[in-house]
Amino acid sequence: MTLPSSSSDPDQPTDPVDLAAALVRCPSVTPEEGGALDLLTRHLAPAGFTCTRVDRNGTPNLYARWGSARPVFGFAGHTDVVPPGDLAAWSVAPFSGEVRAGLLWGRGSVDMKSGVAAFCAAAIDAAKSRPPGSIALLITGDEEGPATDGTCALLDWMAERGERLDACLVGEPTCPEQLGEMMKIGRRGSLSARIRAIGTQGHTAYPHRAANPLHPLVRFLDRVAAAELDRGSAHFDASTLAVTSIDTGNPAGNVVPGQAEARLNIRFGDLHSADTLTAWLAREADSAAAGSGVRIEIETSCSGEAFVTPPGPLSALVAASVRAETGLEPVLSTSGGTSDARFIRAHCPVVEFGLVGQHMHSIDERTPICDIRRLTKIYREILDRALRMAW
């Protein structure tokens, strides 16, 4: 495969838009690397960054560091993208990296190759001034996938070698409509549950000879969907529960099914944990099934617990840098889905700040090139401030 932008001249500034476009041209659909990490290495290494591939179980990851002293400020992000979907529906080829009408088009232009390009360009520029401290870049290839061998692998590798960040910014898209209006200081937890109700199949004319699993299953789902989990907390909105599917696999109208299955997802704040919610679901299931002859089994999986980085030096530093470039005061939010910040939060203070996320994962994904340049300036300002702080 021929890779775009084969090298970087260390004497010339790195253009974040050119780099973002080159990254978009790398077809790095999870779990493929697509040339994206090789491309970044060719830009970072000539600028004095020590670049190390930390691949694990076929997942491509890159750790790049400039400097050896503290403080160590990190940026984290991913170059993998979701599939493009219906190619015929795109106005441009999804991996063209086309710049048109003041926009960068293509899969990953928002989530989050432009963010990666912006913090790499800012880091390369900062390194030229030989600031105090060190810059570390954690770039993974499986954030859009299982997220088991990406950022987790990088953090494990760092722990084995005594590498430590003092603070980190994840460059995910965070702004709803305008660059600068929101940063994420935490994320809600996400718990998914698969519920199986097991009864006894029979004829609908003789219901006393069967145990219909749907009746207690529906009672259970109605109870948990109507429950008020909480009313929110200082940094989180009220937790929510959504039933996402109900299925019996029963095509006959005169047959009581032997089993039924449902799925649900809970997005929760810091008043709960995956364990407490799992225990609550089990209690509600037992209550709904009592005396019915039906057994309800629940399997849960948690993609991340709720977490928050309380407002403090890191969020204040980012907010000041955003104000300096945009004049806006970013709202401190915990909204949205999960991100790899859920892993980094156990390592060091972490916040997220990046582009407007309006078109991420969509057909004709695109972002304004002026926002890419402004984001690079914000990240550069963050580095100027962060590397002179006593963390």
Tab-separated table of C-alpha atoms in Angstrom:
chain	number	residue	atom	x	y	z
A	1	MET	CA	0.000	0.000	0.000
A	2	THR	CA	1.266	3.484	-0.853
A	3	LEU	CA	1.077	5.755	2.176
A	4	PRO	CA	0.319	9.471	1.896
A	5	SER	CA	2.711	12.223	3.019
A	6	SER	CA	5.811	10.049	3.170
A	7	SER	CA	7.844	12.334	5.448
A	8	SER	CA	7.906	15.540	7.445
A	9	ASP	CA	10.527	18.287	7.223
A	10	PRO	CA	11.423	19.174	10.839
A	11	ASP	CA	12.296	22.724	9.761
A	12	GLN	CA	8.805	23.363	8.376
A	13	PRO	CA	5.650	23.747	10.499
A	14	THR	CA	3.291	20.786	10.355
A	15	ASP	CA	0.049	21.831	8.709
A	16	PRO	CA	-2.722	20.211	10.778
A	17	VAL	CA	-5.207	20.285	7.894
A	18	ASP	CA	-2.802	18.555	5.514
A	19	LEU	CA	-2.001	15.991	8.203
A	20	ALA	CA	-5.681	15.418	8.985
A	21	ALA	CA	-6.475	14.941	5.297
A	22	ALA	CA	-3.604	12.478	4.942
A	23	LEU	CA	-4.900	10.546	7.959
A	24	VAL	CA	-8.408	10.408	6.482
A	25	ARG	CA	-6.888	8.847	3.357
A	26	CYS	CA	-5.644	5.957	5.495
A	27	PRO	CA	-8.443	3.334	5.438
A	28	SER	CA	-8.109	2.498	9.129
A	29	VAL	CA	-11.485	0.888	9.773
A	30	THR	CA	-11.246	-0.976	13.083
A	31	PRO	CA	-9.123	-3.049	13.517
A	32	GLU	CA	-7.007	-2.065	10.467
A	33	GLU	CA	-4.104	0.330	10.957
A	34	GLY	CA	-4.407	1.506	7.370
A	35	GLY	CA	-1.050	3.311	7.448
A	36	ALA	CA	-2.215	5.948	9.945
A	37	LEU	CA	0.293	5.223	12.707
A	38	ASP	CA	3.140	4.862	10.232
A	39	LEU	CA	2.206	8.261	8.831
A	40	LEU	CA	2.248	9.873	12.270
A	41	THR	CA	5.595	8.277	13.087
A	42	ARG	CA	7.087	9.825	9.956
A	43	HIS	CA	5.995	13.248	11.203
A	44	LEU	CA	6.841	12.846	14.879
A	45	ALA	CA	10.217	11.090	14.728
A	46	PRO	CA	12.034	13.869	12.803
A	47	ALA	CA	10.722	16.341	15.397
A	48	GLY	CA	12.567	14.472	18.160
A	49	PHE	CA	9.796	12.220	19.428
A	50	THR	CA	10.730	8.681	20.417
A	51	CYS	CA	8.043	6.604	18.720
A	52	THR	CA	7.230	3.098	19.923
A	53	ARG	CA	4.647	0.736	18.519
A	54	VAL	CA	2.825	-0.994	21.362
A	55	ASP	CA	0.689	-3.435	19.391
A	56	ARG	CA	-1.193	-6.096	21.333
A	57	ASN	CA	-3.253	-8.999	19.985
A	58	GLY	CA	-3.228	-7.465	16.536
A	59	THR	CA	-4.345	-4.018	17.725
A	60	PRO	CA	-2.067	-1.209	16.474
A	61	ASN	CA	-0.984	1.417	19.037
A	62	LEU	CA	1.614	4.184	19.119
A	63	TYR	CA	3.368	5.837	22.063
A	64	ALA	CA	5.386	8.930	21.176
A	65	ARG	CA	7.328	10.971	23.714
A	66	TRP	CA	9.432	14.112	23.569
A	67	GLY	CA	11.573	15.003	26.584
A	68	SER	CA	12.582	13.172	29.743
A	69	ALA	CA	11.735	15.605	32.549
A	70	ARG	CA	8.576	16.307	34.463
A	71	PRO	CA	5.896	17.447	34.180
A	72	VAL	CA	4.652	15.034	31.531
A	73	PHE	CA	1.547	16.204	29.718
A	74	GLY	CA	-0.233	13.729	27.515
A	75	PHE	CA	-2.639	13.811	24.607
A	76	ALA	CA	-4.650	10.712	23.765
A	77	GLY	CA	-6.704	9.746	20.758
A	78	HIS	CA	-7.459	7.122	18.148
A	79	THR	CA	-6.979	6.745	14.411
A	80	ASP	CA	-9.395	3.855	13.871
A	81	VAL	CA	-12.785	4.689	12.415
A	82	VAL	CA	-16.189	3.091	12.016
A	83	PRO	CA	-17.115	1.587	8.621
A	84	PRO	CA	-18.243	4.102	5.987
A	85	GLY	CA	-21.622	2.449	5.388
A	86	ASP	CA	-23.376	2.860	2.028
A	87	LEU	CA	-20.666	4.134	-0.320
A	88	ALA	CA	-23.247	5.283	-2.867
A	89	ALA	CA	-24.745	7.647	-0.284
A	90	TRP	CA	-21.522	9.654	0.119
A	91	SER	CA	-21.002	12.910	-1.783
A	92	VAL	CA	-17.256	12.185	-1.800
A	93	ALA	CA	-15.292	8.976	-1.454
A	94	PRO	CA	-15.139	8.322	2.311
A	95	PHE	CA	-11.347	7.957	2.325
A	96	SER	CA	-10.576	10.756	-0.127
A	97	GLY	CA	-9.668	13.345	2.513
A	98	GLU	CA	-11.078	15.953	0.174
A	99	VAL	CA	-10.967	19.632	1.171
A	100	ARG	CA	-13.920	21.440	-0.380
A	101	ALA	CA	-16.068	24.442	0.545
A	102	GLY	CA	-13.949	25.107	3.619
A	103	LEU	CA	-14.513	21.603	4.961
A	104	LEU	CA	-12.460	18.441	5.336
A	105	TRP	CA	-14.579	15.510	4.154
A	106	GLY	CA	-14.228	11.824	4.903
A	107	ARG	CA	-14.585	9.104	7.486
A	108	GLY	CA	-12.714	10.115	10.621
A	109	SER	CA	-12.547	13.823	9.775
A	110	VAL	CA	-14.518	14.491	12.972
A	111	ASP	CA	-14.015	11.315	15.020
A	112	MET	CA	-11.169	11.778	15.443
A	113	LYS	CA	-8.355	12.078	12.933
A	114	SER	CA	-8.532	15.863	12.835
A	115	GLY	CA	-8.162	15.961	16.624
A	116	VAL	CA	-5.129	13.671	16.421
A	117	ALA	CA	-3.635	15.812	13.658
A	118	ALA	CA	-4.221	18.953	15.744
A	119	PHE	CA	-2.502	17.677	18.874
A	120	CYS	CA	0.369	16.148	16.887
A	121	ALA	CA	0.928	19.435	15.043
A	122	ALA	CA	0.755	21.357	18.331
A	123	ALA	CA	3.178	18.939	19.999
A	124	ILE	CA	5.668	19.124	17.130
A	125	ASP	CA	5.571	22.926	17.235
A	126	ALA	CA	5.935	23.010	21.026
A	127	ALA	CA	8.938	20.671	20.932
A	128	LYS	CA	10.820	23.130	18.708
A	129	SER	CA	10.908	25.627	21.569
A	130	ARG	CA	12.388	22.961	23.867
A	131	PRO	CA	9.968	23.619	26.741
A	132	PRO	CA	10.438	22.308	30.270
A	133	GLY	CA	8.876	18.944	30.895
A	134	SER	CA	7.813	16.279	28.421
A	135	ILE	CA	5.040	15.612	25.900
A	136	ALA	CA	3.529	12.155	25.511
A	137	LEU	CA	1.098	11.063	22.797
A	138	LEU	CA	-1.031	7.934	23.219
A	139	ILE	CA	-2.649	6.943	19.929
A	140	THR	CA	-4.646	3.749	19.620
A	141	GLY	CA	-6.296	1.743	16.872
A	142	ASP	CA	-9.258	0.147	18.638
A	143	GLU	CA	-11.334	2.853	20.336
A	144	GLU	CA	-14.176	2.169	17.906
A	145	GLY	CA	-13.783	-1.586	18.478
A	146	PRO	CA	-13.602	-3.724	21.626
A	147	ALA	CA	-11.263	-1.218	23.339
A	148	THR	CA	-9.456	-4.041	25.129
A	149	ASP	CA	-6.013	-3.875	23.505
A	150	GLY	CA	-5.696	-0.198	22.689
A	151	THR	CA	-5.406	2.433	25.394
A	152	CYS	CA	-5.381	-0.354	27.999
A	153	ALA	CA	-2.348	-1.869	26.284
A	154	LEU	CA	-0.587	1.492	26.190
A	155	LEU	CA	-1.232	2.113	29.888
A	156	ASP	CA	-0.058	-1.407	30.799
A	157	TRP	CA	3.114	-0.894	28.755
A	158	MET	CA	3.728	2.467	30.437
A	159	ALA	CA	3.251	0.977	33.906
A	160	GLU	CA	5.790	-1.760	33.158
A	161	ARG	CA	8.365	0.881	32.211
A	162	GLY	CA	7.600	3.432	34.889
A	163	GLU	CA	6.199	5.930	32.386
A	164	ARG	CA	3.796	8.317	34.113
A	165	LEU	CA	1.628	11.208	32.924
A	166	ASP	CA	0.884	14.118	35.223
A	167	ALA	CA	-2.262	15.015	33.271
A	168	CYS	CA	-3.897	14.075	29.986
A	169	LEU	CA	-6.295	15.515	27.437
A	170	VAL	CA	-8.309	13.219	25.172
A	171	GLY	CA	-8.998	14.912	21.855
A	172	GLU	CA	-12.461	13.465	21.218
A	173	PRO	CA	-15.141	15.719	19.678
A	174	THR	CA	-16.867	17.392	22.641
A	175	CYS	CA	-18.642	20.478	21.339
A	176	PRO	CA	-22.313	20.299	20.296
A	177	GLU	CA	-22.453	23.207	17.822
A	178	GLN	CA	-19.507	25.593	18.227
A	179	LEU	CA	-15.833	24.981	18.912
A	180	GLY	CA	-15.029	25.931	22.483
A	181	GLU	CA	-18.447	25.573	24.097
A	182	MET	CA	-17.939	22.296	25.996
A	183	MET	CA	-15.333	20.062	27.566
A	184	LYS	CA	-15.938	16.691	29.199
A	185	ILE	CA	-14.709	16.243	32.766
A	186	GLY	CA	-16.178	12.764	33.084
A	187	ARG	CA	-18.478	10.240	31.502
A	188	ARG	CA	-21.525	8.276	32.530
A	189	GLY	CA	-21.194	4.570	33.071
A	190	SER	CA	-22.783	2.132	30.619
A	191	LEU	CA	-24.286	-1.198	31.674
A	192	SER	CA	-25.881	-3.531	29.148
A	193	ALA	CA	-28.050	-6.469	30.201
A	194	ARG	CA	-29.336	-9.547	28.425
A	195	ILE	CA	-32.421	-10.991	30.131
A	196	ARG	CA	-33.654	-14.519	29.436
A	197	ALA	CA	-37.034	-15.651	30.766
A	198	ILE	CA	-37.313	-19.453	30.720
A	199	GLY	CA	-40.747	-21.046	31.031
A	200	THR	CA	-42.625	-24.039	29.641
A	201	GLN	CA	-43.976	-24.170	26.084
A	202	GLY	CA	-47.586	-25.112	25.568
A	203	HIS	CA	-50.898	-24.523	23.753
A	204	THR	CA	-52.600	-21.179	24.252
A	205	ALA	CA	-55.893	-23.026	24.777
A	206	TYR	CA	-54.418	-24.735	27.839
A	207	PRO	CA	-52.374	-22.037	29.555
A	208	HIS	CA	-52.466	-23.897	32.878
A	209	ARG	CA	-50.215	-26.536	31.320
A	210	ALA	CA	-47.594	-23.953	30.304
A	211	ALA	CA	-45.522	-21.304	32.013
A	212	ASN	CA	-45.525	-18.239	29.787
A	213	PRO	CA	-42.157	-16.443	30.076
A	214	LEU	CA	-43.473	-13.259	28.470
A	215	HIS	CA	-45.766	-12.281	31.312
A	216	PRO	CA	-43.123	-11.996	34.066
A	217	LEU	CA	-40.597	-10.646	31.537
A	218	VAL	CA	-42.950	-7.838	30.562
A	219	ARG	CA	-43.698	-7.125	34.244
A	220	PHE	CA	-39.971	-6.931	34.911
A	221	LEU	CA	-39.302	-4.619	31.960
A	222	ASP	CA	-42.187	-2.353	32.897
A	223	ARG	CA	-40.924	-2.050	36.472
A	224	VAL	CA	-37.326	-1.220	35.606
A	225	ALA	CA	-38.247	1.109	32.735
A	226	ALA	CA	-40.581	3.088	34.996
A	227	ALA	CA	-38.175	3.237	37.950
A	228	GLU	CA	-36.493	6.493	38.923
A	229	LEU	CA	-32.893	5.442	39.316
A	230	ASP	CA	-31.878	8.825	40.728
A	231	ARG	CA	-32.363	12.534	40.172
A	232	GLY	CA	-28.809	13.229	39.166
A	233	SER	CA	-25.852	14.503	41.188
A	234	ALA	CA	-23.471	17.439	41.222
A	235	HIS	CA	-21.833	16.487	37.901
A	236	PHE	CA	-24.286	14.014	36.346
A	237	ASP	CA	-27.800	14.182	34.936
A	238	ALA	CA	-30.344	11.599	36.098
A	239	SER	CA	-29.459	8.027	35.141
A	240	THR	CA	-31.508	6.475	32.330
A	241	LEU	CA	-32.621	2.978	31.325
A	242	ALA	CA	-33.662	1.997	27.797
A	243	VAL	CA	-35.180	-1.333	26.744
A	244	THR	CA	-33.582	-2.069	23.378
A	245	SER	CA	-35.135	-5.376	22.274
A	246	ILE	CA	-37.728	-8.053	23.134
A	247	ASP	CA	-37.788	-11.342	21.232
A	248	THR	CA	-39.421	-14.746	21.524
A	249	GLY	CA	-38.608	-16.276	18.139
A	250	ASN	CA	-42.203	-17.534	18.122
A	251	PRO	CA	-44.021	-17.310	14.776
A	252	ALA	CA	-47.167	-19.140	15.947
A	253	GLY	CA	-50.153	-17.340	17.431
A	254	ASN	CA	-51.463	-20.377	19.295
A	255	VAL	CA	-48.252	-21.417	21.050
A	256	VAL	CA	-47.066	-20.263	24.444
A	257	PRO	CA	-43.308	-19.803	23.922
A	258	GLY	CA	-40.845	-21.685	26.064
A	259	GLN	CA	-38.524	-18.733	26.477
A	260	ALA	CA	-38.147	-15.043	25.673
A	261	GLU	CA	-35.249	-12.629	25.662
A	262	ALA	CA	-34.846	-8.902	26.123
A	263	ARG	CA	-31.973	-6.449	26.219
A	264	LEU	CA	-31.551	-3.115	27.926
A	265	ASN	CA	-28.919	-0.459	28.544
A	266	ILE	CA	-28.428	1.787	31.568
A	267	ARG	CA	-26.435	5.024	31.419
A	268	PHE	CA	-25.612	5.949	34.994
A	269	GLY	CA	-23.881	8.567	37.077
A	270	ASP	CA	-21.722	8.416	40.159
A	271	LEU	CA	-24.567	7.394	42.489
A	272	HIS	CA	-24.395	3.862	41.108
A	273	SER	CA	-21.929	1.204	40.022
A	274	ALA	CA	-22.272	-1.743	37.675
A	275	ASP	CA	-22.453	-4.054	40.693
A	276	THR	CA	-25.226	-2.162	42.474
A	277	LEU	CA	-27.285	-1.913	39.286
A	278	THR	CA	-26.809	-5.611	38.507
A	279	ALA	CA	-27.994	-6.494	41.999
A	280	TRP	CA	-31.040	-4.234	41.576
A	281	LEU	CA	-31.954	-5.880	38.265
A	282	ALA	CA	-31.693	-9.308	39.883
A	283	ARG	CA	-34.019	-8.308	42.718
A	284	GLU	CA	-36.586	-6.896	40.322
A	285	ALA	CA	-36.406	-10.023	38.166
A	286	ASP	CA	-36.986	-12.317	41.151
A	287	SER	CA	-39.951	-10.218	42.243
A	288	ALA	CA	-41.510	-10.179	38.754
A	289	ALA	CA	-41.105	-13.949	38.310
A	290	ALA	CA	-42.277	-14.995	41.793
A	291	GLY	CA	-44.953	-17.704	41.661
A	292	SER	CA	-45.026	-17.850	37.856
A	293	GLY	CA	-42.998	-20.986	37.285
A	294	VAL	CA	-40.683	-18.898	35.112
A	295	ARG	CA	-36.981	-18.380	35.760
A	296	ILE	CA	-35.348	-15.104	34.753
A	297	GLU	CA	-31.598	-15.071	34.115
A	298	ILE	CA	-29.588	-11.877	33.655
A	299	GLU	CA	-26.168	-11.379	32.087
A	300	THR	CA	-24.627	-7.928	32.361
A	301	SER	CA	-21.575	-6.266	30.862
A	302	CYS	CA	-20.160	-2.876	31.753
A	303	SER	CA	-18.156	-0.954	29.176
A	304	GLY	CA	-17.140	1.624	31.764
A	305	GLU	CA	-18.021	2.896	35.222
A	306	ALA	CA	-19.082	6.487	35.741
A	307	PHE	CA	-16.185	8.797	36.571
A	308	VAL	CA	-15.490	12.471	37.002
A	309	THR	CA	-12.350	14.589	37.241
A	310	PRO	CA	-13.496	17.269	39.699
A	311	PRO	CA	-13.040	20.854	38.506
A	312	GLY	CA	-9.486	21.860	39.326
A	313	PRO	CA	-6.116	22.743	37.772
A	314	LEU	CA	-6.570	20.665	34.590
A	315	SER	CA	-10.053	21.865	33.682
A	316	ALA	CA	-9.088	25.442	34.567
A	317	LEU	CA	-6.005	25.223	32.328
A	318	VAL	CA	-8.039	23.923	29.385
A	319	ALA	CA	-10.791	26.492	29.933
A	320	ALA	CA	-8.255	29.339	29.992
A	321	SER	CA	-6.698	28.105	26.747
A	322	VAL	CA	-10.112	27.818	25.089
A	323	ARG	CA	-11.041	31.343	26.211
A	324	ALA	CA	-7.799	32.740	24.857
A	325	GLU	CA	-8.567	31.431	21.353
A	326	THR	CA	-12.373	31.503	21.144
A	327	GLY	CA	-13.583	33.894	23.833
A	328	LEU	CA	-15.941	31.162	25.047
A	329	GLU	CA	-16.216	29.650	28.514
A	330	PRO	CA	-16.568	25.886	27.998
A	331	VAL	CA	-19.321	24.125	29.915
A	332	LEU	CA	-18.018	21.293	32.108
A	333	SER	CA	-20.041	18.262	31.030
A	334	THR	CA	-20.309	14.511	31.591
A	335	SER	CA	-22.793	13.916	28.764
A	336	GLY	CA	-22.492	11.536	25.842
A	337	GLY	CA	-21.241	7.992	25.507
A	338	THR	CA	-18.046	6.364	26.673
A	339	SER	CA	-14.494	7.188	25.613
A	340	ASP	CA	-10.993	5.956	26.383
A	341	ALA	CA	-10.815	8.571	29.123
A	342	ARG	CA	-12.502	5.901	31.264
A	343	PHE	CA	-9.199	3.996	31.267
A	344	ILE	CA	-6.869	6.988	31.634
A	345	ARG	CA	-8.749	8.349	34.670
A	346	ALA	CA	-7.155	5.609	36.821
A	347	HIS	CA	-3.694	6.794	35.690
A	348	CYS	CA	-3.911	10.588	36.015
A	349	PRO	CA	-6.348	13.516	35.871
A	350	VAL	CA	-8.029	13.557	32.453
A	351	VAL	CA	-10.456	15.754	30.538
A	352	GLU	CA	-11.679	15.741	26.962
A	353	PHE	CA	-11.813	18.627	24.540
A	354	GLY	CA	-12.101	18.634	20.781
A	355	LEU	CA	-14.081	19.504	17.694
A	356	VAL	CA	-17.800	19.885	17.105
A	357	GLY	CA	-19.199	16.357	16.946
A	358	GLN	CA	-22.254	17.060	14.811
A	359	HIS	CA	-21.264	14.876	11.833
A	360	MET	CA	-19.260	12.090	13.498
A	361	HIS	CA	-20.064	8.558	12.272
A	362	SER	CA	-22.423	9.990	9.639
A	363	ILE	CA	-22.550	9.715	5.877
A	364	ASP	CA	-20.592	12.691	4.489
A	365	GLU	CA	-18.674	13.125	7.746
A	366	ARG	CA	-16.982	16.534	7.591
A	367	THR	CA	-15.525	19.321	9.712
A	368	PRO	CA	-14.565	22.970	9.046
A	369	ILE	CA	-10.869	23.384	8.315
A	370	CYS	CA	-10.886	26.642	10.302
A	371	ASP	CA	-11.870	24.617	13.378
A	372	ILE	CA	-8.932	22.249	12.853
A	373	ARG	CA	-6.547	25.212	12.810
A	374	ARG	CA	-8.169	26.833	15.863
A	375	LEU	CA	-8.107	23.551	17.764
A	376	THR	CA	-4.375	23.261	17.028
A	377	LYS	CA	-3.823	26.736	18.495
A	378	ILE	CA	-5.814	25.771	21.606
A	379	TYR	CA	-3.772	22.603	22.056
A	380	ARG	CA	-0.566	24.598	21.602
A	381	GLU	CA	-1.711	27.048	24.287
A	382	ILE	CA	-2.540	24.133	26.586
A	383	LEU	CA	0.988	22.781	26.190
A	384	ASP	CA	2.545	26.182	26.900
A	385	ARG	CA	0.623	26.395	30.165
A	386	ALA	CA	0.763	22.726	31.191
A	387	LEU	CA	4.522	22.269	30.834
A	388	ARG	CA	5.176	25.177	33.183
A	389	MET	CA	2.858	23.987	35.942
A	390	ALA	CA	3.790	22.169	39.132
A	391	TRP	CA	1.398	19.259	39.004
